Coordinates of C-alpha atoms in Angstrom, one line a residue:
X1 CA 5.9 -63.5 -19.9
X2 CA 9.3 -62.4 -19.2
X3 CA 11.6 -62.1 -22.3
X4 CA 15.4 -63.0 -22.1
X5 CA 17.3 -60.3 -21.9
X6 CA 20.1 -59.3 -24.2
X7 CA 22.9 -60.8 -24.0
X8 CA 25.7 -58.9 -22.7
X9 CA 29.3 -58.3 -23.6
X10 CA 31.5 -62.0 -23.1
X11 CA 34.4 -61.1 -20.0
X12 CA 37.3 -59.4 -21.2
X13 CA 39.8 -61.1 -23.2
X14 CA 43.1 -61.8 -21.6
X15 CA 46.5 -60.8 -23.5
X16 CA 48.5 -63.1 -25.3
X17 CA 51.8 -63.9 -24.0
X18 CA 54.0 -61.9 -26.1
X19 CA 57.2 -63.4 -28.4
X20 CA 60.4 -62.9 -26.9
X21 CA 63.1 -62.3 -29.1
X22 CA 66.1 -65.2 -29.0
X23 CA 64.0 -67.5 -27.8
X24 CA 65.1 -70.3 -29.2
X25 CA 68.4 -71.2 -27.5
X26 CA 71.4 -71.4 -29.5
X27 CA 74.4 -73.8 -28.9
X28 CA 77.7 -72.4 -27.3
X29 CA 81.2 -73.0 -26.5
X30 CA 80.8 -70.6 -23.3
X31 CA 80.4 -72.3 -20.1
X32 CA 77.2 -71.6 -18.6
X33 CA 76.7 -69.5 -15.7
X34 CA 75.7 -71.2 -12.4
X35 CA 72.2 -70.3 -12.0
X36 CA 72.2 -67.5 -8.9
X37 CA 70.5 -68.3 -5.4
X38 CA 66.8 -67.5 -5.6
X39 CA 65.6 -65.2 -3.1
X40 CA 64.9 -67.1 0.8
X41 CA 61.2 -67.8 0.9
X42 CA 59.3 -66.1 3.0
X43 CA 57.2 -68.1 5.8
X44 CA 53.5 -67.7 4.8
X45 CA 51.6 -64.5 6.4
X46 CA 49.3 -65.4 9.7
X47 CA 45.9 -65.6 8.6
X48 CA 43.9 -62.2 8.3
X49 CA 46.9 -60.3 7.8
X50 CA 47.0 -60.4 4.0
X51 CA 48.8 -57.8 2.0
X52 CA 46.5 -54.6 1.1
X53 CA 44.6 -55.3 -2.0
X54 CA 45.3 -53.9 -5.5
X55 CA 42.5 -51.7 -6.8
X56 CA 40.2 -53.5 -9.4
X57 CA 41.3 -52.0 -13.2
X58 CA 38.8 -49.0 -14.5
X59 CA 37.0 -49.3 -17.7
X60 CA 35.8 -53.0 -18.3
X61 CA 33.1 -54.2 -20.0
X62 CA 29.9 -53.9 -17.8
X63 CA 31.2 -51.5 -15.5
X64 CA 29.9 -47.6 -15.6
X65 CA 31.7 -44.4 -16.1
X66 CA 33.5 -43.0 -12.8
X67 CA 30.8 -39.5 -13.1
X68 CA 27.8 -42.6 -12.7
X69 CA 28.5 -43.7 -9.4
X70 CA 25.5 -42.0 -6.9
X71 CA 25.6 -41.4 -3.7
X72 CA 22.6 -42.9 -1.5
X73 CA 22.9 -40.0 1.3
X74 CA 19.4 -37.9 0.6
X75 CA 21.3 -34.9 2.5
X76 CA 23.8 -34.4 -0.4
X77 CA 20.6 -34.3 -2.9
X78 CA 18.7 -31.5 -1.3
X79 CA 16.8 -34.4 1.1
X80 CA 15.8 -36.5 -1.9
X81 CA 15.2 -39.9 -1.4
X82 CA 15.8 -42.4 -4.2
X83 CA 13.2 -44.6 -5.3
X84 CA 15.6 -47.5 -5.8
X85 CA 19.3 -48.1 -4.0
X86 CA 21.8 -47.6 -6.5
X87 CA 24.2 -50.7 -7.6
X88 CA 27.4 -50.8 -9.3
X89 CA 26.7 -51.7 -12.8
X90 CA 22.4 -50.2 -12.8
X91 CA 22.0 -46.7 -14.9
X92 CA 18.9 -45.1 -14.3
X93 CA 17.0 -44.4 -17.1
X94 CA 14.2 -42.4 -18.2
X95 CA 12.6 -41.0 -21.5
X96 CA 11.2 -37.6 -22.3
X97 CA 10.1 -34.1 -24.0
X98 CA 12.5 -31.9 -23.3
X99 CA 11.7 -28.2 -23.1
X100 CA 13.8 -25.2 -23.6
X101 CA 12.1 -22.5 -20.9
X102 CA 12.0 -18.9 -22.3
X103 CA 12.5 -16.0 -20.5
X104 CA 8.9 -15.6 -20.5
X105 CA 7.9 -18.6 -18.9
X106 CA 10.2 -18.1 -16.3
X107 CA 9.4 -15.0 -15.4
X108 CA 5.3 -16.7 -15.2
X109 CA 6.8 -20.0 -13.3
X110 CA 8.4 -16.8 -10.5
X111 CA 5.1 -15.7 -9.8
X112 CA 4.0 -18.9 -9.2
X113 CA 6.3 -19.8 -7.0
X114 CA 6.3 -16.7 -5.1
X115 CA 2.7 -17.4 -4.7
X116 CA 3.0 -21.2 -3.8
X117 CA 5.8 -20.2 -1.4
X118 CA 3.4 -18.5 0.7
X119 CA 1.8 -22.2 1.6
X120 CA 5.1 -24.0 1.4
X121 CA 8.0 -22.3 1.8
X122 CA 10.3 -25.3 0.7
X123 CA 9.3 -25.1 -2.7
X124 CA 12.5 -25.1 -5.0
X125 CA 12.0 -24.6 -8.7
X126 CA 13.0 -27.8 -11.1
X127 CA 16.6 -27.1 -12.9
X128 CA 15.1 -28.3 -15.9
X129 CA 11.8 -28.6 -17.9
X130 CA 10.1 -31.7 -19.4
X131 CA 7.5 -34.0 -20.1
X132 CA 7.9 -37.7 -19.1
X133 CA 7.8 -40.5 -21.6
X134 CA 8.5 -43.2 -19.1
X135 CA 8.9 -44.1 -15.7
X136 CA 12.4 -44.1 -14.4
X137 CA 13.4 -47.5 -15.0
X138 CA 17.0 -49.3 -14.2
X139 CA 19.0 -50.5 -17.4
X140 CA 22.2 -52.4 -17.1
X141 CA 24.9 -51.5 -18.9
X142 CA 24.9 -53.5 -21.6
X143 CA 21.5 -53.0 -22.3
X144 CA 21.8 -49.3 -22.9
X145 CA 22.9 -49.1 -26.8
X146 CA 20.5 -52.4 -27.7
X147 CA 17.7 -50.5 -26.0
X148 CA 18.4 -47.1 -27.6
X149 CA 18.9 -49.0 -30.9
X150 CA 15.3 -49.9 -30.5
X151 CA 13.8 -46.2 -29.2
X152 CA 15.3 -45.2 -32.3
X153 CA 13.8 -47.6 -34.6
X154 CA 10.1 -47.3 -33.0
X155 CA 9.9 -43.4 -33.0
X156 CA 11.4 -42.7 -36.2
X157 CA 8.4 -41.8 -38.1
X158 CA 6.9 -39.4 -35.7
X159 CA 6.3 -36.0 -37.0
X160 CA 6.8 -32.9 -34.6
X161 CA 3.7 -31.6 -33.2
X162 CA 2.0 -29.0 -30.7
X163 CA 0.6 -29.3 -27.4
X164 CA -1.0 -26.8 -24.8
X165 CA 0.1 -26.9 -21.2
X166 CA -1.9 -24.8 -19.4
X167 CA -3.6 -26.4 -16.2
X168 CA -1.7 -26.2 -12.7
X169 CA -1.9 -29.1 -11.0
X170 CA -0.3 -30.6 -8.2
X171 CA 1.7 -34.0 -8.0
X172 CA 3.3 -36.8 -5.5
X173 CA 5.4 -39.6 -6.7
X174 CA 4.7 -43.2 -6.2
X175 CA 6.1 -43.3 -2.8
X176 CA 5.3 -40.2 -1.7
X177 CA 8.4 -38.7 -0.6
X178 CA 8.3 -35.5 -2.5
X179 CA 5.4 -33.1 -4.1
X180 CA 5.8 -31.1 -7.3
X181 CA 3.6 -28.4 -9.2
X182 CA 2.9 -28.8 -12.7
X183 CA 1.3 -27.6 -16.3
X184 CA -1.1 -30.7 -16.9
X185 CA -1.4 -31.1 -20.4
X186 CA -5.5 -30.1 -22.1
X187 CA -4.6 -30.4 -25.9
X188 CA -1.9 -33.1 -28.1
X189 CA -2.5 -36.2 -25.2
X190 CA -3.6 -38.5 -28.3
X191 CA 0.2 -37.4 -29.8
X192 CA 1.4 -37.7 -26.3
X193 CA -0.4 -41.9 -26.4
X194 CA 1.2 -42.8 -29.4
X195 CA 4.8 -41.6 -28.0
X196 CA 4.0 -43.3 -24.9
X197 CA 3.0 -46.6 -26.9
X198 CA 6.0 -47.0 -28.7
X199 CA 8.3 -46.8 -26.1
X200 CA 6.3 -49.2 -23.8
X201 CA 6.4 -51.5 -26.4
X202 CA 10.1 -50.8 -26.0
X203 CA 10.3 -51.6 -22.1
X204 CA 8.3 -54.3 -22.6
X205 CA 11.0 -55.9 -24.9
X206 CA 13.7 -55.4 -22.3
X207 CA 11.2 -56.8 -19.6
X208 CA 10.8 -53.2 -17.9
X209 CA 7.8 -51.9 -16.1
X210 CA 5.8 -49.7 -18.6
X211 CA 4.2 -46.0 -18.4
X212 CA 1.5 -45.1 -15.9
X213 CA -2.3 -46.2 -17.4
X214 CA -4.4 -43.1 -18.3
X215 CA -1.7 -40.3 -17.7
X216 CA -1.5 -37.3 -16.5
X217 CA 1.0 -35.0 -19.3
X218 CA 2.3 -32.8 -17.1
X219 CA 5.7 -30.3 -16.7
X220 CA 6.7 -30.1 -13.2
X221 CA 7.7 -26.6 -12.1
X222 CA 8.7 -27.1 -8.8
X223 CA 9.5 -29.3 -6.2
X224 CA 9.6 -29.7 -2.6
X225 CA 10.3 -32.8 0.1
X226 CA 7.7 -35.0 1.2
X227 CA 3.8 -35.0 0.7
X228 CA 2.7 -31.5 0.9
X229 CA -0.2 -31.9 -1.5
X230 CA -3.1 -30.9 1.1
X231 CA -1.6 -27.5 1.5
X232 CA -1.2 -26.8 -1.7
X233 CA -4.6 -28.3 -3.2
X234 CA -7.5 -26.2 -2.7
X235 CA -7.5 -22.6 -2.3
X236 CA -3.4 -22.7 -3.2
X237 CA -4.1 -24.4 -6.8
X238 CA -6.9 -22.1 -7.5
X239 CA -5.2 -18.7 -7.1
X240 CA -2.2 -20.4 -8.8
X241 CA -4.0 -21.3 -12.3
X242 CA -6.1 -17.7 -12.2
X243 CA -2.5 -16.4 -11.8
X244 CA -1.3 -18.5 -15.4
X245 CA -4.8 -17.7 -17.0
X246 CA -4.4 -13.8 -16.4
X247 CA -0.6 -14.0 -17.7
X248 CA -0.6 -11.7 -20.7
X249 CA 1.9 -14.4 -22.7
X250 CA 0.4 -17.4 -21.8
X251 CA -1.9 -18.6 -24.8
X252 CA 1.5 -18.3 -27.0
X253 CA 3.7 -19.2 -24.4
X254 CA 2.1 -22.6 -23.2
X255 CA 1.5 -24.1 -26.8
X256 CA 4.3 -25.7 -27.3
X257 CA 5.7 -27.5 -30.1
X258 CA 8.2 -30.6 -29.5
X259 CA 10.8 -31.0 -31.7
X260 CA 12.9 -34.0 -30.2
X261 CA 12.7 -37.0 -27.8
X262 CA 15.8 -37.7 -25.4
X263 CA 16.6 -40.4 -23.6
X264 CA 18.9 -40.2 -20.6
X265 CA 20.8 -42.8 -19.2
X266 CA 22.9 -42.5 -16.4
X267 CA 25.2 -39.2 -17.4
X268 CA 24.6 -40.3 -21.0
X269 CA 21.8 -38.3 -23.8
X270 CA 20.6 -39.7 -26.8
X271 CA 18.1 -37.5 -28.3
X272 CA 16.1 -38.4 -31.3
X273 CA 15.1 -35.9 -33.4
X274 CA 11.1 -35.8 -34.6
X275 CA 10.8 -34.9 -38.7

């Protein structure tokens, strides 16, 4: 089932050795120098006390960009933990919606979290607004143009389109290490299938696991560490969508019309524009 993967870039060329100029020696009359004493060898170095190594060269082929290097300690990410260990060499990559918040919706996501804070108070609002395409999945770096070559290709055609996000609902991740509220999705999910289908079919080509079966469009609010679901289920979710359904803006402000797709990979965006 597995495909091959693309092939990645050959190892660096070496440098030719450069042309010296006067080469070719030419006869003379002059007496030749006597060659001078070459320096007194050295007796080799006891063994473990080699000479400090050279750093390895920036910039090859294969290798990521100094600002992609992540740091595994969850204390300088707000207690985050990652759901894979990062390796030299592995981007993290994910596909999405993205979505531009207005000031109105902020000023509905502060009442919700005012609210929610009242059950947990460790609930931090997300930096940033979207609607997942994918999974996060790992690429490698030689993988990343071939596989946004192919995004582009598949989701060329699509058409920009409208979609209502208007249900709170609460979230974990798959290994339950943090909890998130979010707008679930009631109107566009077939738009939201096709999306989903194309890039799958992506993935699948670079041999990467695929989007969740039957899922749940959502866009994640905020965030907090751990499972915290039970406290804010219930009661908590209740008076949190009458608080969005009694928000003068939000039958105009949660119909929302996507305009682009993004990929990021790493610290590097590609977006691709829907016509």
């Amino acid at each position: 089932m597995a495909r091959p993967a693309p092939a990645g870039p050959g190892p660096p060329q070496g440098r030719g050795a450069r042309g010296r100029p006067g080469s070719s020696q030419a006869t003379s009359s002059r007496r030749r120098r006597s060659p001078r004493p070459g320096p007194a060898r050295r007796s080799p170095l006891p063994i473990g006390s080699g000479r400090p190594r050279l750093p390895a060269p920036a910039g090859l082929p294969g290798d990521p960009d100094p600002e992609e290097a992540v740091s595994d300690d969850s204390s300088r990410h707000g207690g985050r933990v990652r759901c894979f260990p990062h390796e030299r060499g592995n981007w993290a990559t994910h596909v999405y919606l993205p979505y531009t918040a207005q000031e109105e919706f902020l000023e509905l996501l502060e009442l919700l979290l005012s609210h929610a804070r009242t059950y947990v108070p460790s609930l931090a609002a997300m930096e940033e607004f979207h609607l997942s395409l994918s999974q996060c999945v790992v690429l490698r770096y030689h993988w990343i143009q071939p596989f946004v070559r192919s995004l582009r290709e598949r989701l060329a055609a699509f058409h920009r389109f409208f979609c209502v996000a208007d249900q709170v609902k609460v979230y974990t991740n798959q290994n339950k290490t943090r909890t998130f509220i979010g707008l679930e999705v009631s109107a566009g999910h077939f738009q939201l299938l096709e999306l989903v289908s194309e890039v799958d079919g992506v993935l699948e080509e670079f041999d990467l696991p695929t989007f969740y079966k039957d899922p749940s469009f959502h866009i994640s609010l905020a965030w907090c560490v751990g499972d915290l679901s039970g406290r804010l289920e219930g009661q908590c979710l209740q008076e949190l969508q009458d608080i969005v359904d009694r928000f003068e803006e939000s039958a105009f402000l949660l119909r929302i019309q996507w305009e682009q797709i993004r990929c990021k990979s790493g610290n590097k965006y590609f977006s691709f524009p829907l016509r």
